[in-house]
XYZ file of C-alpha atoms in Angstrom:
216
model
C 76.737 103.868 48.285
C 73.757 103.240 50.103
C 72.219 106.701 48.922
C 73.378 106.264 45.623
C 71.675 102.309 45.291
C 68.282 103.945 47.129
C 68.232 106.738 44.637
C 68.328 104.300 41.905
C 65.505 101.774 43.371
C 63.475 105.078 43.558
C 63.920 105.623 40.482
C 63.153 101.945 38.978
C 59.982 102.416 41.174
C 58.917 105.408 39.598
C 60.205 103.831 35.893
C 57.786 100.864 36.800
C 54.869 102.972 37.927
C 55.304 105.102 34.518
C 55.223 101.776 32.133
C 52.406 100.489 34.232
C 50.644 103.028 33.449
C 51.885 103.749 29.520
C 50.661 99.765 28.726
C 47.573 99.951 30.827
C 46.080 102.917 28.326
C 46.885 105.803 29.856
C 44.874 108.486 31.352
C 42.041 105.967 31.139
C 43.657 103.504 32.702
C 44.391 105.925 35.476
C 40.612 106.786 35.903
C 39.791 103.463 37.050
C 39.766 103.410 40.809
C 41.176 99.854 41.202
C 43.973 100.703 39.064
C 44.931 103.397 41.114
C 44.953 101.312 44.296
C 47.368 98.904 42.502
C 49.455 101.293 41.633
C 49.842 102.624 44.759
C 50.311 99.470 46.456
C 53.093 98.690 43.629
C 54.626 102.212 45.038
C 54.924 100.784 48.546
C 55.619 97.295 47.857
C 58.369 98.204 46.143
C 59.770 101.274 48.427
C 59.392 98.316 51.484
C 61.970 96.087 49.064
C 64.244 99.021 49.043
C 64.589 99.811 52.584
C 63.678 96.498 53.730
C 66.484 94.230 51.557
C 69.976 94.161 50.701
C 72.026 92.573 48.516
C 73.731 90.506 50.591
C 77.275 89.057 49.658
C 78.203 86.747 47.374
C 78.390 82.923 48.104
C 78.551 79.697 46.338
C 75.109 79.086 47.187
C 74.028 81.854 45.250
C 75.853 80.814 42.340
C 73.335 78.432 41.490
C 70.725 80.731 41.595
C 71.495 82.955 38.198
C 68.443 80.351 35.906
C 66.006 81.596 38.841
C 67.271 84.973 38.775
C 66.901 85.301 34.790
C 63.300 83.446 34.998
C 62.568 85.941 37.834
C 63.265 89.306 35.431
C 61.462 87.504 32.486
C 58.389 87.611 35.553
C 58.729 91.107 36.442
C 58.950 92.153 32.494
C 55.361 90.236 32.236
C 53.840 91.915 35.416
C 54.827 95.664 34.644
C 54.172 95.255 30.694
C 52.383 92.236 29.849
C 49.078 92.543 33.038
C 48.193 95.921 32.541
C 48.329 95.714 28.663
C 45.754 93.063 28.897
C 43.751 94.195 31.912
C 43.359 98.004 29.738
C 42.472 96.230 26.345
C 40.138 93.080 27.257
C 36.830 92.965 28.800
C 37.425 89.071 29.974
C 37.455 86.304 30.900
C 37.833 87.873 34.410
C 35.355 90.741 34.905
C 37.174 94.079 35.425
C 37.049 95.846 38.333
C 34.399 93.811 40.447
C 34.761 91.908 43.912
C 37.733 89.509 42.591
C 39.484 92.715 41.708
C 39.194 94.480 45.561
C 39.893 91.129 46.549
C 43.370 90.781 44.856
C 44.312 94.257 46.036
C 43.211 93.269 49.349
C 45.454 89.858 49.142
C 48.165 92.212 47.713
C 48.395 94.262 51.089
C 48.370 91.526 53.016
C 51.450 90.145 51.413
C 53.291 93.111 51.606
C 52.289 93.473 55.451
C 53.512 90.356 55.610
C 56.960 91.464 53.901
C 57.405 93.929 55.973
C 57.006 92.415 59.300
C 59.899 89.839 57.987
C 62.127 92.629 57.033
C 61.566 93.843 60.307
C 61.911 90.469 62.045
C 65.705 89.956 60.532
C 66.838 93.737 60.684
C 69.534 93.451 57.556
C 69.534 90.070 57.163
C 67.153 89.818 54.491
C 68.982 89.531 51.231
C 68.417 89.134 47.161
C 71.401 86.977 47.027
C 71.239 83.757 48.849
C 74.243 83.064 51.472
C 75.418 83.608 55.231
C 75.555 87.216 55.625
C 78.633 88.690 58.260
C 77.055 88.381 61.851
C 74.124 85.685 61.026
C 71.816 84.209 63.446
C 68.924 82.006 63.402
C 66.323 84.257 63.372
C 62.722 82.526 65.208
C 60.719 85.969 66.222
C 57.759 87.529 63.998
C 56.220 85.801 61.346
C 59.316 83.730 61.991
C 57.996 81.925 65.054
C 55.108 80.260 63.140
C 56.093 79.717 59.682
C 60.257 79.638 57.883
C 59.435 81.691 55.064
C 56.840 84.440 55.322
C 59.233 86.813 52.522
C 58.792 83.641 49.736
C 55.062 83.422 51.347
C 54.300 87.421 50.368
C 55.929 87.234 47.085
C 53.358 84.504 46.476
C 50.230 86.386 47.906
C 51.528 89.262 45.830
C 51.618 87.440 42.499
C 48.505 86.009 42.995
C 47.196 89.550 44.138
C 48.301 91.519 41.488
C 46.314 88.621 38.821
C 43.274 88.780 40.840
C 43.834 92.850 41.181
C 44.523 93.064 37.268
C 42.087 90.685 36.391
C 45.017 88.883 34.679
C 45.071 85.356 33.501
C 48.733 86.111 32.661
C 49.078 87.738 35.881
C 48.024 84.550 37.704
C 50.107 82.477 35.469
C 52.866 83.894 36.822
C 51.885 83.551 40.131
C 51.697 79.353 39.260
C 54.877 79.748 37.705
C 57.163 80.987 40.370
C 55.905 78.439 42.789
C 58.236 76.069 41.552
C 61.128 78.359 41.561
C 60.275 79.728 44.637
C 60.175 76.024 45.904
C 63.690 75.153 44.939
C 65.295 78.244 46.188
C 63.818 77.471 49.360
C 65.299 74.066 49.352
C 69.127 75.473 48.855
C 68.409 77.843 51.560
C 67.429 75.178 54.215
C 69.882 73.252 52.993
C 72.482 76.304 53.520
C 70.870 76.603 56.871
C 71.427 73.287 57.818
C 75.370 73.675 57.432
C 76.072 76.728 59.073
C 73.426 76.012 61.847
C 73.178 72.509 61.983
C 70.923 71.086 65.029
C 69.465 74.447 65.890
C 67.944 75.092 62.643
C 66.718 71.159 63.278
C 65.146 71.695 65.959
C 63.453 74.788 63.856
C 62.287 72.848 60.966
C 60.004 70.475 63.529
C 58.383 72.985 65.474
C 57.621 75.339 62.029
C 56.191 75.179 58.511
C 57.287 77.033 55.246
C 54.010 78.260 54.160
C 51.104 77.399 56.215
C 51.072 76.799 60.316
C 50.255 73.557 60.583
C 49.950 71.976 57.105
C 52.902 73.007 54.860
């Protein structure tokens, strides 16, 4: 099964890369050397996803999660059709290609480092469907130890990446978009938390942040 569910994220990687490239122009979009960054940092954020996160079970916490799911495709849709159609055909109102560019891919990496040091930090635990997986634990180690959500905290670096790397007002719409949805999964997940782990997680929440040591 696992094989079988790899083989298939490989090829919805590959599917991506291929449409990416189809509504970005074509061969010239592939001549553009910022262009092929992204796309290779699209290749290995989303290999990371596929080794990195399961599905998880299913719960009644993640029954309430199917609007966020559907809002989530409509997203995804927008960032593999939508950004590179309008960073290959328009000239503006972001410049193409220039230091905001590098400095999206560069914010791009550094969410998906940070992804991947969360994967790491839970080892199995970290799930597409929200709920208490078989043999849970409060996990406080890695990115973990200083902030509660580094995963939610790359997918926003990403977003916001991948407008900045595409030059993409649309791009970075989405990126303000999912903030709020990212926001009130976030709050059934603590809340989920709380339940199952009760004073412990507590006792988590004061000495961490969601987002930003510190501040938020």
């Amino acid at each position: 099964m696992n094989r079988l569910r790899n083989v298939g994220l490989l090829g919805f990687v590959l599917a991506t890369c291929a449409a990416i490239i189809a509504a970005g122009g074509g061969w010239p979009f592939l001549g553009r050397p910022v262009a092929i960054a992204y796309l290779a940092l699209w290749l290995v954020w989303w290999l990371a996803i596929a080794l990195g996160r399961q599905r998880g079970v299913e719960s009644e916490y993640d029954r309430s999660q199917a609007g966020i799911l559907v809002l989530g495709i409509l997203a995804l849709v927008v960032l593999i059709v939508a950004v590179p159609w309008e960073y290959g055909r328009f000239s503006g109102p972001i410049p193409r290609d220039g230091w905001l560019a590098w400095m999206g891919l560069a914010l791009f990496a550094l969410g998906i480092g940070l992804q991947v040091a969360a994967f790491r930090s839970l080892r199995g635990m970290y799930t597409s469907r929200l709920g208490i997986q078989p043999e849970h634990r409060l996990v406080s180690s890695g990115p973990y130890r200083v902030i509660r959500h580094p995963g939610y905290l790359c997918n926003i670096l990403c977003l916001a990446g991948i407008g900045l790397a595409m030059s993409s007002l649309l791009g970075l719409g989405v990126s303000l978009a999912v903030i709020p949805l990212i926001l009130a999964r976030i709050r059934q997940e603590e809340s989920m938390l709380l339940a199952e782990f009760g004073d412990a997680y507590r006792q988590y929440q004061s000495r961490t942040r969601r987002f930003i040591p510190g501040l938020f």
